[in-house]
Amino acid sequence: MADFILRALLSGLLVAAIAGPLGCFVVWRRMSYFGDTLAHSALFGIALGLLLEISLEASVIGACALLAVLLVLMEKRRGLSTDTILGILAHSSLALGLVIISFTDNQVNLMSYLFGDLLTVSASNLLWIAATCIVVLVLLLLNWNRLLAITLHEELAQVEGVHVTRMRMLLMLLIALIVAVSMKVVGILLITSLLIIPPACARAYARTPESMAIMASIAGCLAVCGGIMASWFWDTPTGPSIVVAASLLFVIGRLLPAGEKL
Amino acid sequence: MPENILLNAQEISLQFDQRLVLQNISLRIAERQIVTLIGPNGAGKTSLVKIVLGLISPTSGKVERRKGIRIGYMPQRLQVDQSMPVTVGKFLTLATNARSMETSRVLEEVGASALIDSQLHSLSGGELQRVLLARALIQDPQLLVLDEPAQGVDVNGQAELYRLITDIRDKHDCGILLVSHDLHLVMSATDEVICLNQHVCCHGHPEQVSNDPAYLELFGRKDAETLAIYTHHHNHSHDLAGEIVDEGHNH
């Protein structure tokens, strides 16, 4: 098999495996609009990276993290709903990104950022993705029970000694990291689907948060394999094919009779 | 702070924007003491509980807790998103340091052993309250804070729940702060009642409070129905509380 396919497969599987458990939190805490907002700000990160001529990976991660912090700070001020704040941040960062890109001399292929470019993943891209995924996985495992506790009841968790604001910030930063590396896989416009469709597939078959997280990882990996295969055989765009495969999995899961839950 | 005092809150006031929520409230809870906070909706009961727990800071006044105190908290409500699969057993182990042996012990104590593998979002109101109580107990608390524990539980279940709470006090030797909106149900289970409506209207032994003009006025005016129930129970109050009180008010 060609090297580029192997690299594509590996980075897709890594991202999908981590997006599964993290996506569960997005679903449980109803944060899908937050994922969208982060994805939009990723384009701002790209623009900034091009303008300052620094590593695009670093600038995207920086932009996403900055937005996560901004959101936590803005949420504390009352007056506007989170929904509205997200809308403002999402669209102003996207628009700002597009405006900044128009100032740079680079010939930028916007499509590859909007819909992903998995087949052009380079060895250094893969290294970034792998390193980010490992960091996210370790932090997620170390804080798993605390994150579950704040998802179920924040005040109860706080009385029991969990640092709620710190955990909330951590979760947002982890999602920011995974969004930043998913951009290469499915693109800005489709990132949220990678976070929410696999957990949605898993929900009907899970009895515990852990089993739902693992099944979501598996569903995500199946979708990545399916998407890359479709792209290989029928020359379809890879990112959208992965999302279509995930949606198909979801539909099939709904049609199958519900069996024993795990 | 005297040796047997678990928590001592002094002259607590709380202000949100321009609105005074709590005014000059003092409260102390001793070992093995059950203190009940009653008051109409909007009286600031939950705010006071949050201050006691350290979840919010008062605008003025101070809260002293015994050093290293273990507090078990039973929140008013728990809403589990349908999308989240959690069994009762898993929910209980989320409390820090909980082990599975302790999980089954506390579930047995609250009479909910059969629920260990049930999904959290499939529980009835009464079952959920028991599970929340179990979670509060799992850390072997010295102080239990129960915010409207009988919410969503039918009348028979409520009486049973309050009996359970008294048993827990006797077994664990813990102090309990109980929030309720009606006195008649918690009367037999409580040592001291604080009637709250932004400020402390009256406090003392349940018998005293139920005869206090401030209490009567508050509940008579705001809630005719409670008054009716209260009047009914007043006829039997000696049986419920088990003793006759003849000392004066300590207003």
Short mmCIF file of C-alpha atoms in Angstrom, two decimals:
data_model
loop_
_atom_site.label_atom_id
_atom_site.label_comp_id
_atom_site.label_asym_id
_atom_site.label_seq_id
_atom_site.Cartn_x
_atom_site.Cartn_y
_atom_site.Cartn_z
CA MET A 1 0.00 0.00 0.00
CA ALA A 2 1.18 3.51 -0.77
CA ASP A 3 2.82 5.43 2.07
CA PHE A 4 0.38 8.32 1.84
CA ILE A 5 -2.55 6.00 2.43
CA LEU A 6 -0.85 4.48 5.44
CA ARG A 7 -0.18 7.92 6.90
CA ALA A 8 -3.77 8.96 6.20
CA LEU A 9 -5.13 5.82 7.81
CA LEU A 10 -2.92 6.16 10.87
CA SER A 11 -3.72 9.80 11.52
CA GLY A 12 -7.43 9.23 10.89
CA LEU A 13 -7.52 6.31 13.33
CA LEU A 14 -5.61 8.22 16.01
CA VAL A 15 -7.92 11.20 15.83
CA ALA A 16 -11.07 9.06 15.73
CA ALA A 17 -9.94 6.98 18.69
CA ILE A 18 -9.54 10.09 20.86
CA ALA A 19 -12.55 11.93 19.43
CA GLY A 20 -14.76 9.06 20.67
CA PRO A 21 -14.43 9.57 24.43
CA LEU A 22 -14.04 13.34 24.12
CA GLY A 23 -17.08 13.49 21.86
CA CYS A 24 -19.08 11.68 24.56
CA PHE A 25 -18.57 14.71 26.81
CA VAL A 26 -19.63 16.99 23.96
CA VAL A 27 -22.86 14.96 23.67
CA TRP A 28 -23.49 14.60 27.43
CA ARG A 29 -22.87 18.27 28.11
CA ARG A 30 -24.61 19.48 24.94
CA MET A 31 -21.55 21.29 23.66
CA SER A 32 -21.81 20.59 19.94
CA TYR A 33 -22.12 24.28 19.14
CA PHE A 34 -18.95 24.80 21.13
CA GLY A 35 -17.17 22.32 18.84
CA ASP A 36 -18.40 24.28 15.82
CA THR A 37 -17.12 27.53 17.29
CA LEU A 38 -13.69 26.04 17.93
CA ALA A 39 -13.59 24.73 14.38
CA HIS A 40 -14.34 28.18 13.01
CA SER A 41 -11.60 29.70 15.10
CA ALA A 42 -9.20 27.13 13.67
CA LEU A 43 -9.34 29.04 10.37
CA PHE A 44 -8.36 32.15 12.27
CA GLY A 45 -5.39 30.15 13.56
CA ILE A 46 -4.42 29.18 10.01
CA ALA A 47 -4.57 32.81 8.93
CA LEU A 48 -2.47 33.90 11.87
CA GLY A 49 0.08 31.18 11.16
CA LEU A 50 0.39 32.24 7.53
CA LEU A 51 0.68 35.90 8.47
CA LEU A 52 3.32 35.39 11.15
CA GLU A 53 4.98 32.57 9.18
CA ILE A 54 4.93 30.16 12.12
CA SER A 55 3.96 26.52 12.23
CA LEU A 56 0.29 26.16 11.25
CA GLU A 57 -0.27 23.35 13.76
CA ALA A 58 0.96 25.51 16.61
CA SER A 59 -1.04 28.54 15.53
CA VAL A 60 -4.26 26.53 15.15
CA ILE A 61 -3.83 24.95 18.57
CA GLY A 62 -3.08 28.39 19.99
CA ALA A 63 -6.16 29.97 18.40
CA CYS A 64 -8.45 27.17 19.62
CA ALA A 65 -7.03 27.31 23.13
CA LEU A 66 -7.36 31.09 23.20
CA LEU A 67 -11.00 30.82 22.21
CA ALA A 68 -11.68 28.21 24.89
CA VAL A 69 -10.21 30.47 27.55
CA LEU A 70 -12.12 33.49 26.22
CA LEU A 71 -15.33 31.53 26.39
CA VAL A 72 -14.81 30.43 30.00
CA LEU A 73 -14.11 34.05 30.94
CA MET A 74 -17.07 35.45 29.01
CA GLU A 75 -19.44 32.84 30.47
CA LYS A 76 -18.82 34.28 33.93
CA ARG A 77 -20.27 37.65 32.95
CA ARG A 78 -23.98 37.61 32.91
CA GLY A 79 -26.23 39.29 30.35
CA LEU A 80 -25.72 37.19 27.23
CA SER A 81 -26.46 33.49 26.82
CA THR A 82 -23.66 31.06 26.01
CA ASP A 83 -25.40 30.40 22.73
CA THR A 84 -25.09 34.05 21.69
CA ILE A 85 -21.49 34.33 22.88
CA LEU A 86 -20.58 31.23 20.87
CA GLY A 87 -22.25 32.68 17.80
CA ILE A 88 -20.30 35.91 18.12
CA LEU A 89 -16.97 34.15 18.67
CA ALA A 90 -17.53 31.58 15.90
CA HIS A 91 -18.39 33.96 13.15
CA SER A 92 -16.11 36.81 14.05
CA SER A 93 -13.12 34.48 14.23
CA LEU A 94 -14.03 32.86 10.91
CA ALA A 95 -14.54 36.22 9.22
CA LEU A 96 -11.37 37.63 10.74
CA GLY A 97 -9.49 34.57 9.48
CA LEU A 98 -10.77 35.06 5.93
CA VAL A 99 -9.91 38.75 5.98
CA ILE A 100 -6.39 38.10 7.25
CA ILE A 101 -5.82 35.37 4.64
CA SER A 102 -6.63 37.91 1.90
CA PHE A 103 -3.67 39.98 3.10
CA THR A 104 -1.13 37.17 2.86
CA ASP A 105 0.73 36.47 -0.37
CA ASN A 106 0.28 32.73 -0.11
CA GLN A 107 -1.94 30.98 -2.56
CA VAL A 108 -4.12 29.29 0.01
CA ASN A 109 -6.29 26.35 -0.90
CA LEU A 110 -9.25 27.14 1.35
CA MET A 111 -11.09 23.98 0.35
CA SER A 112 -8.45 21.78 1.95
CA TYR A 113 -8.98 23.52 5.29
CA LEU A 114 -12.75 23.53 5.05
CA PHE A 115 -13.14 19.87 4.07
CA GLY A 116 -9.89 18.28 5.20
CA ASP A 117 -6.98 16.92 3.26
CA LEU A 118 -6.23 13.58 4.81
CA LEU A 119 -4.38 12.14 1.82
CA THR A 120 -1.71 14.84 1.96
CA VAL A 121 -0.76 14.21 5.60
CA SER A 122 3.01 14.46 5.84
CA ALA A 123 5.27 12.62 8.26
CA SER A 124 5.61 15.76 10.36
CA ASN A 125 1.82 16.26 10.34
CA LEU A 126 1.46 12.70 11.58
CA LEU A 127 3.95 13.37 14.36
CA TRP A 128 1.95 16.42 15.51
CA ILE A 129 -1.27 14.44 15.43
CA ALA A 130 0.21 11.51 17.35
CA ALA A 131 1.79 13.72 20.00
CA THR A 132 -1.41 15.72 20.51
CA CYS A 133 -3.54 12.59 20.72
CA ILE A 134 -1.26 11.06 23.36
CA VAL A 135 -1.35 14.23 25.48
CA VAL A 136 -5.15 14.38 25.23
CA LEU A 137 -5.54 10.70 26.06
CA VAL A 138 -3.31 10.88 29.13
CA LEU A 139 -5.07 13.98 30.50
CA LEU A 140 -8.45 12.43 29.78
CA LEU A 141 -7.62 9.19 31.58
CA LEU A 142 -6.12 10.98 34.60
CA ASN A 143 -9.21 13.14 35.04
CA TRP A 144 -11.91 10.76 33.80
CA ASN A 145 -13.90 10.35 37.03
CA ARG A 146 -13.64 14.02 37.90
CA LEU A 147 -14.91 14.98 34.45
CA LEU A 148 -17.82 12.56 34.83
CA ALA A 149 -18.57 14.00 38.27
CA ILE A 150 -18.80 17.60 37.03
CA THR A 151 -20.91 16.47 34.06
CA LEU A 152 -23.45 14.85 36.40
CA HIS A 153 -23.62 17.57 39.06
CA GLU A 154 -21.14 20.42 39.33
CA GLU A 155 -21.98 21.53 42.85
CA LEU A 156 -21.98 18.01 44.25
CA ALA A 157 -18.58 17.46 42.66
CA GLN A 158 -17.29 20.71 44.14
CA VAL A 159 -18.43 19.78 47.65
CA GLU A 160 -16.61 16.48 47.19
CA GLY A 161 -13.42 18.36 46.44
CA VAL A 162 -13.31 18.53 42.65
CA HIS A 163 -11.93 21.78 41.26
CA VAL A 164 -14.85 22.51 38.93
CA THR A 165 -13.56 25.55 37.02
CA ARG A 166 -10.23 23.83 36.41
CA MET A 167 -11.96 20.71 35.10
CA ARG A 168 -14.25 22.71 32.84
CA MET A 169 -11.29 24.59 31.44
CA LEU A 170 -9.40 21.32 30.93
CA LEU A 171 -12.29 19.78 29.02
CA MET A 172 -12.53 22.81 26.74
CA LEU A 173 -8.80 22.78 26.09
CA LEU A 174 -8.84 19.05 25.29
CA ILE A 175 -11.65 19.61 22.82
CA ALA A 176 -9.71 22.53 21.37
CA LEU A 177 -6.67 20.29 20.87
CA ILE A 178 -8.63 17.53 19.18
CA VAL A 179 -10.41 20.04 16.94
CA ALA A 180 -7.06 21.49 15.93
CA VAL A 181 -5.72 18.13 14.79
CA SER A 182 -9.01 16.98 13.26
CA MET A 183 -8.85 19.82 10.79
CA LYS A 184 -6.46 17.88 8.59
CA VAL A 185 -8.71 14.81 8.75
CA VAL A 186 -12.25 16.03 8.04
CA GLY A 187 -11.90 19.79 7.74
CA ILE A 188 -13.30 22.73 9.65
CA LEU A 189 -16.88 22.35 8.50
CA LEU A 190 -17.14 18.68 9.45
CA ILE A 191 -15.14 18.44 12.69
CA THR A 192 -18.16 18.48 15.00
CA SER A 193 -19.59 15.45 13.24
CA LEU A 194 -16.49 13.45 14.15
CA LEU A 195 -17.12 14.39 17.79
CA ILE A 196 -20.84 13.71 18.00
CA ILE A 197 -21.82 11.03 15.48
CA PRO A 198 -19.69 8.17 16.91
CA PRO A 199 -20.97 8.69 20.50
CA ALA A 200 -24.50 8.89 19.12
CA CYS A 201 -23.92 5.52 17.40
CA ALA A 202 -22.68 4.05 20.68
CA ARG A 203 -25.41 5.39 22.97
CA ALA A 204 -28.02 2.73 22.31
CA TYR A 205 -25.57 -0.09 23.15
CA ALA A 206 -23.90 1.33 26.26
CA ARG A 207 -24.72 0.94 29.96
CA THR A 208 -21.74 2.81 31.38
CA PRO A 209 -19.88 5.97 30.36
CA GLU A 210 -16.75 3.90 29.75
CA SER A 211 -18.39 1.44 27.38
CA MET A 212 -19.99 4.31 25.49
CA ALA A 213 -16.58 5.99 25.14
CA ILE A 214 -14.89 2.82 23.87
CA MET A 215 -17.69 2.02 21.44
CA ALA A 216 -17.58 5.59 20.17
CA SER A 217 -13.86 5.17 19.49
CA ILE A 218 -14.53 1.97 17.57
CA ALA A 219 -17.35 3.55 15.57
CA GLY A 220 -15.11 6.49 14.70
CA CYS A 221 -12.31 4.18 13.55
CA LEU A 222 -14.74 2.16 11.40
CA ALA A 223 -15.91 5.40 9.81
CA VAL A 224 -12.32 6.44 9.06
CA CYS A 225 -11.58 3.06 7.43
CA GLY A 226 -14.81 3.21 5.46
CA GLY A 227 -14.18 6.75 4.31
CA ILE A 228 -10.60 6.08 3.19
CA MET A 229 -11.71 2.94 1.36
CA ALA A 230 -14.44 4.83 -0.46
CA SER A 231 -11.94 7.51 -1.33
CA TRP A 232 -9.49 4.87 -2.64
CA PHE A 233 -11.96 2.92 -4.76
CA TRP A 234 -14.30 5.66 -5.98
CA ASP A 235 -12.06 8.68 -5.72
CA THR A 236 -14.46 10.54 -3.43
CA PRO A 237 -13.22 13.37 -1.16
CA THR A 238 -11.81 11.69 1.96
CA GLY A 239 -13.09 13.92 4.78
CA PRO A 240 -16.70 14.02 3.64
CA SER A 241 -16.55 10.26 2.91
CA ILE A 242 -15.56 9.61 6.54
CA VAL A 243 -18.50 11.63 7.78
CA VAL A 244 -20.88 9.86 5.38
CA ALA A 245 -19.57 6.52 6.65
CA ALA A 246 -20.17 7.63 10.25
CA SER A 247 -23.71 8.73 9.40
CA LEU A 248 -24.37 5.38 7.73
CA LEU A 249 -23.15 3.59 10.85
CA PHE A 250 -25.55 5.68 12.90
CA VAL A 251 -28.50 4.85 10.64
CA ILE A 252 -27.64 1.12 10.60
CA GLY A 253 -27.35 1.16 14.41
CA ARG A 254 -30.80 2.68 14.67
CA LEU A 255 -32.33 0.11 12.34
CA LEU A 256 -30.83 -2.91 14.11
CA PRO A 257 -32.86 -4.33 16.99
CA ALA A 258 -31.38 -3.22 20.32
CA GLY A 259 -29.49 -6.16 21.81
CA GLU A 260 -27.74 -6.70 25.11
CA LYS A 261 -26.12 -3.51 26.39
CA LEU A 262 -22.47 -3.50 27.35
CA MET B 1 -15.16 27.30 68.28
CA PRO B 2 -16.38 24.90 71.03
CA GLU B 3 -15.29 21.28 70.69
CA ASN B 4 -18.62 19.76 69.72
CA ILE B 5 -19.53 22.37 67.11
CA LEU B 6 -19.19 21.21 63.49
CA LEU B 7 -20.09 24.44 61.81
CA ASN B 8 -20.58 27.97 62.96
CA ALA B 9 -21.90 30.65 60.63
CA GLN B 10 -22.00 34.17 62.00
CA GLU B 11 -23.95 37.17 60.79
CA ILE B 12 -24.18 35.99 57.22
CA SER B 13 -25.54 38.43 54.67
CA LEU B 14 -25.79 37.91 50.95
CA GLN B 15 -26.60 40.41 48.27
CA PHE B 16 -27.17 39.78 44.55
CA ASP B 17 -26.94 43.00 42.57
CA GLN B 18 -29.12 45.31 44.66
CA ARG B 19 -31.27 42.56 46.14
CA LEU B 20 -30.72 41.39 49.71
CA VAL B 21 -31.11 37.60 49.76
CA LEU B 22 -29.94 36.86 53.28
CA GLN B 23 -29.73 39.27 56.15
CA ASN B 24 -27.63 38.79 59.25
CA ILE B 25 -28.06 35.06 59.75
CA SER B 26 -26.27 33.05 62.39
CA LEU B 27 -26.39 29.29 62.50
CA ARG B 28 -24.49 26.59 64.29
CA ILE B 29 -24.61 22.86 64.06
CA ALA B 30 -23.29 20.56 66.77
CA GLU B 31 -22.40 16.88 66.61
CA ARG B 32 -25.48 14.64 66.43
CA GLN B 33 -27.74 17.66 66.05
CA ILE B 34 -30.42 17.88 63.38
CA VAL B 35 -31.08 21.48 62.37
CA THR B 36 -33.96 22.15 60.02
CA LEU B 37 -34.18 25.20 57.83
CA ILE B 38 -37.73 26.03 56.82
CA GLY B 39 -39.16 28.92 54.91
CA PRO B 40 -41.29 29.77 51.89
CA ASN B 41 -39.99 29.68 48.31
CA GLY B 42 -37.48 32.44 47.72
CA ALA B 43 -36.59 32.70 51.41
CA GLY B 44 -32.94 32.10 50.64
CA LYS B 45 -32.72 28.54 51.99
CA THR B 46 -30.70 27.19 49.11
CA SER B 47 -28.42 30.24 49.11
CA LEU B 48 -27.71 29.70 52.79
CA VAL B 49 -26.95 26.03 52.12
CA LYS B 50 -24.52 27.01 49.37
CA ILE B 51 -22.76 29.38 51.74
CA VAL B 52 -22.54 26.70 54.42
CA LEU B 53 -21.04 24.31 51.85
CA GLY B 54 -18.57 26.92 50.65
CA LEU B 55 -19.99 26.97 47.11
CA ILE B 56 -20.59 30.72 47.26
CA SER B 57 -19.13 33.34 49.59
CA PRO B 58 -21.36 35.58 51.65
CA THR B 59 -21.26 39.35 51.10
CA SER B 60 -20.49 39.71 54.79
CA GLY B 61 -20.19 37.44 57.80
CA LYS B 62 -18.07 34.35 58.23
CA VAL B 63 -18.43 30.59 58.20
CA GLU B 64 -16.21 28.42 60.38
CA ARG B 65 -16.07 24.71 59.77
CA ARG B 66 -14.29 22.18 61.96
CA LYS B 67 -10.84 21.55 60.51
CA GLY B 68 -10.80 18.69 58.00
CA ILE B 69 -14.53 18.11 58.30
CA ARG B 70 -16.08 15.61 55.91
CA ILE B 71 -19.32 16.98 54.47
CA GLY B 72 -21.88 14.85 52.65
CA TYR B 73 -24.17 16.85 50.39
CA MET B 74 -27.48 15.80 48.90
CA PRO B 75 -28.49 18.33 46.25
CA GLN B 76 -32.08 19.26 45.60
CA ARG B 77 -32.20 17.79 42.14
CA LEU B 78 -30.14 15.69 39.81
CA GLN B 79 -30.96 15.83 36.15
CA VAL B 80 -29.23 13.18 34.10
CA ASP B 81 -29.13 13.76 30.38
CA GLN B 82 -30.75 10.86 28.52
CA SER B 83 -27.65 10.62 26.37
CA MET B 84 -25.50 9.64 29.33
CA PRO B 85 -25.55 6.00 30.42
CA VAL B 86 -24.63 5.71 34.11
CA THR B 87 -25.48 2.94 36.53
CA VAL B 88 -26.21 3.68 40.16
CA GLY B 89 -23.08 1.77 41.16
CA LYS B 90 -20.88 3.88 38.89
CA PHE B 91 -22.52 7.08 40.11
CA LEU B 92 -21.65 6.21 43.70
CA THR B 93 -18.01 5.43 42.98
CA LEU B 94 -17.56 8.91 41.48
CA ALA B 95 -17.44 10.26 45.03
CA THR B 96 -13.76 10.54 45.83
CA ASN B 97 -12.14 7.51 47.43
CA ALA B 98 -15.23 5.32 47.08
CA ARG B 99 -14.72 1.58 46.72
CA SER B 100 -17.24 -0.96 45.52
CA MET B 101 -17.60 -2.52 48.96
CA GLU B 102 -18.67 0.83 50.35
CA THR B 103 -21.06 1.26 47.45
CA SER B 104 -23.10 -1.79 48.38
CA ARG B 105 -22.95 -0.91 52.07
CA VAL B 106 -24.45 2.57 51.65
CA LEU B 107 -27.03 1.34 49.18
CA GLU B 108 -28.16 -1.24 51.71
CA GLU B 109 -28.30 1.43 54.38
CA VAL B 110 -30.73 3.56 52.39
CA GLY B 111 -32.71 0.49 51.33
CA ALA B 112 -31.79 0.64 47.66
CA SER B 113 -29.55 -2.42 47.17
CA ALA B 114 -31.62 -3.64 44.25
CA LEU B 115 -30.84 -0.51 42.26
CA ILE B 116 -27.07 -0.98 41.94
CA ASP B 117 -27.21 -1.90 38.23
CA SER B 118 -30.11 0.39 37.30
CA GLN B 119 -29.61 3.30 34.96
CA LEU B 120 -29.61 6.61 36.80
CA HIS B 121 -32.09 8.29 34.46
CA SER B 122 -34.61 5.47 34.80
CA LEU B 123 -35.09 5.92 38.56
CA SER B 124 -38.31 7.22 40.10
CA GLY B 125 -38.23 10.36 42.25
CA GLY B 126 -38.07 8.43 45.51
CA GLU B 127 -35.41 6.01 44.25
CA LEU B 128 -33.24 8.87 43.02
CA GLN B 129 -33.46 10.61 46.41
CA ARG B 130 -32.26 7.43 48.12
CA VAL B 131 -29.37 7.09 45.71
CA LEU B 132 -28.38 10.73 46.27
CA LEU B 133 -28.51 10.10 50.01
CA ALA B 134 -26.28 7.06 49.54
CA ARG B 135 -23.75 9.19 47.64
CA ALA B 136 -23.76 11.73 50.48
CA LEU B 137 -23.12 8.90 52.96
CA ILE B 138 -20.33 7.18 51.08
CA GLN B 139 -17.60 9.38 52.52
CA ASP B 140 -18.75 8.72 56.08
CA PRO B 141 -19.61 12.38 56.64
CA GLN B 142 -19.44 14.22 59.95
CA LEU B 143 -21.94 16.73 58.62
CA LEU B 144 -24.76 15.89 56.24
CA VAL B 145 -26.38 18.69 54.27
CA LEU B 146 -29.71 17.66 52.75
CA ASP B 147 -31.47 20.14 50.48
CA GLU B 148 -35.17 19.27 50.30
CA PRO B 149 -34.52 15.52 50.49
CA ALA B 150 -38.19 14.63 50.17
CA GLN B 151 -38.74 16.43 46.90
CA GLY B 152 -40.77 14.39 44.44
CA VAL B 153 -41.49 11.72 47.04
CA ASP B 154 -45.08 10.86 48.01
CA VAL B 155 -46.31 11.47 51.56
CA ASN B 156 -45.77 7.91 52.82
CA GLY B 157 -42.33 7.85 51.28
CA GLN B 158 -41.53 11.18 52.92
CA ALA B 159 -42.27 9.92 56.41
CA GLU B 160 -40.09 6.90 55.71
CA LEU B 161 -37.29 9.06 54.36
CA TYR B 162 -37.26 11.26 57.46
CA ARG B 163 -37.19 8.14 59.64
CA LEU B 164 -34.21 6.98 57.63
CA ILE B 165 -32.48 10.31 58.19
CA THR B 166 -32.94 10.03 61.97
CA ASP B 167 -31.54 6.49 61.84
CA ILE B 168 -28.55 7.75 59.91
CA ARG B 169 -27.84 10.37 62.56
CA ASP B 170 -27.95 7.72 65.28
CA LYS B 171 -25.76 5.32 63.34
CA HIS B 172 -23.14 7.73 62.01
CA ASP B 173 -23.20 10.24 64.88
CA CYS B 174 -23.21 13.04 62.36
CA GLY B 175 -24.75 16.49 62.46
CA ILE B 176 -27.45 17.17 59.87
CA LEU B 177 -28.59 20.36 58.20
CA LEU B 178 -31.96 19.73 56.63
CA VAL B 179 -33.85 22.03 54.29
CA SER B 180 -37.59 21.72 54.05
CA HIS B 181 -40.52 23.89 53.17
CA ASP B 182 -42.93 22.31 55.60
CA LEU B 183 -42.45 21.91 59.30
CA HIS B 184 -45.08 19.30 60.08
CA LEU B 185 -43.28 16.47 58.31
CA VAL B 186 -39.84 17.08 59.80
CA MET B 187 -41.04 17.99 63.24
CA SER B 188 -40.35 14.66 64.88
CA ALA B 189 -36.98 14.32 63.22
CA THR B 190 -35.48 17.62 64.21
CA ASP B 191 -33.76 19.15 67.23
CA GLU B 192 -33.78 22.76 66.18
CA VAL B 193 -35.77 24.68 63.60
CA ILE B 194 -34.75 27.88 61.94
CA CYS B 195 -37.55 29.66 60.18
CA LEU B 196 -36.06 31.72 57.40
CA ASN B 197 -37.45 34.47 55.25
CA GLN B 198 -34.36 36.42 54.19
CA HIS B 199 -33.79 36.97 57.90
CA VAL B 200 -34.32 34.54 60.76
CA CYS B 201 -38.01 34.93 61.68
CA CYS B 202 -37.80 32.64 64.65
CA HIS B 203 -35.85 29.65 65.81
CA GLY B 204 -35.82 27.07 68.55
CA HIS B 205 -37.35 23.71 69.33
CA PRO B 206 -39.94 22.64 66.72
CA GLU B 207 -42.73 23.00 69.26
CA GLN B 208 -41.80 26.59 69.99
CA VAL B 209 -41.45 27.53 66.39
CA SER B 210 -44.77 26.09 65.39
CA ASN B 211 -46.45 28.33 67.97
CA ASP B 212 -44.39 31.38 67.17
CA PRO B 213 -46.42 34.32 65.86
CA ALA B 214 -43.72 35.05 63.26
CA TYR B 215 -43.97 31.50 61.94
CA LEU B 216 -47.76 31.60 61.91
CA GLU B 217 -47.80 34.89 60.15
CA LEU B 218 -45.27 33.82 57.53
CA PHE B 219 -46.94 30.56 56.65
CA GLY B 220 -50.46 31.74 57.35
CA ARG B 221 -50.10 34.64 54.98
CA LYS B 222 -48.02 33.08 52.25
CA ASP B 223 -49.39 29.60 52.16
CA ALA B 224 -52.89 28.95 53.42
CA GLU B 225 -52.60 25.27 52.65
CA THR B 226 -49.53 24.78 54.82
CA LEU B 227 -51.33 26.52 57.62
CA ALA B 228 -54.24 24.11 57.27
CA ILE B 229 -51.93 21.12 57.47
CA TYR B 230 -50.08 22.75 60.29
CA THR B 231 -53.28 23.33 62.27
CA HIS B 232 -54.22 19.71 61.84
CA HIS B 233 -50.86 18.56 63.06
CA HIS B 234 -50.84 21.00 65.88
CA ASN B 235 -53.52 18.91 67.61
CA HIS B 236 -51.18 15.94 67.67
CA SER B 237 -47.90 17.71 68.05
CA HIS B 238 -47.13 16.31 71.46
CA ASP B 239 -47.24 12.81 70.02
CA LEU B 240 -45.00 13.74 67.12
CA ALA B 241 -42.31 15.52 69.07
CA GLY B 242 -42.64 13.29 72.07
CA GLU B 243 -42.14 15.93 74.71
CA ILE B 244 -43.80 19.03 76.10
CA VAL B 245 -41.86 22.23 75.97
CA ASP B 246 -42.56 24.91 78.52
CA GLU B 247 -39.59 27.22 78.24
CA GLY B 248 -39.99 30.59 76.54
CA HIS B 249 -38.93 31.52 73.02
CA ASN B 250 -35.42 32.42 72.33
CA HIS B 251 -36.16 34.86 69.64
#
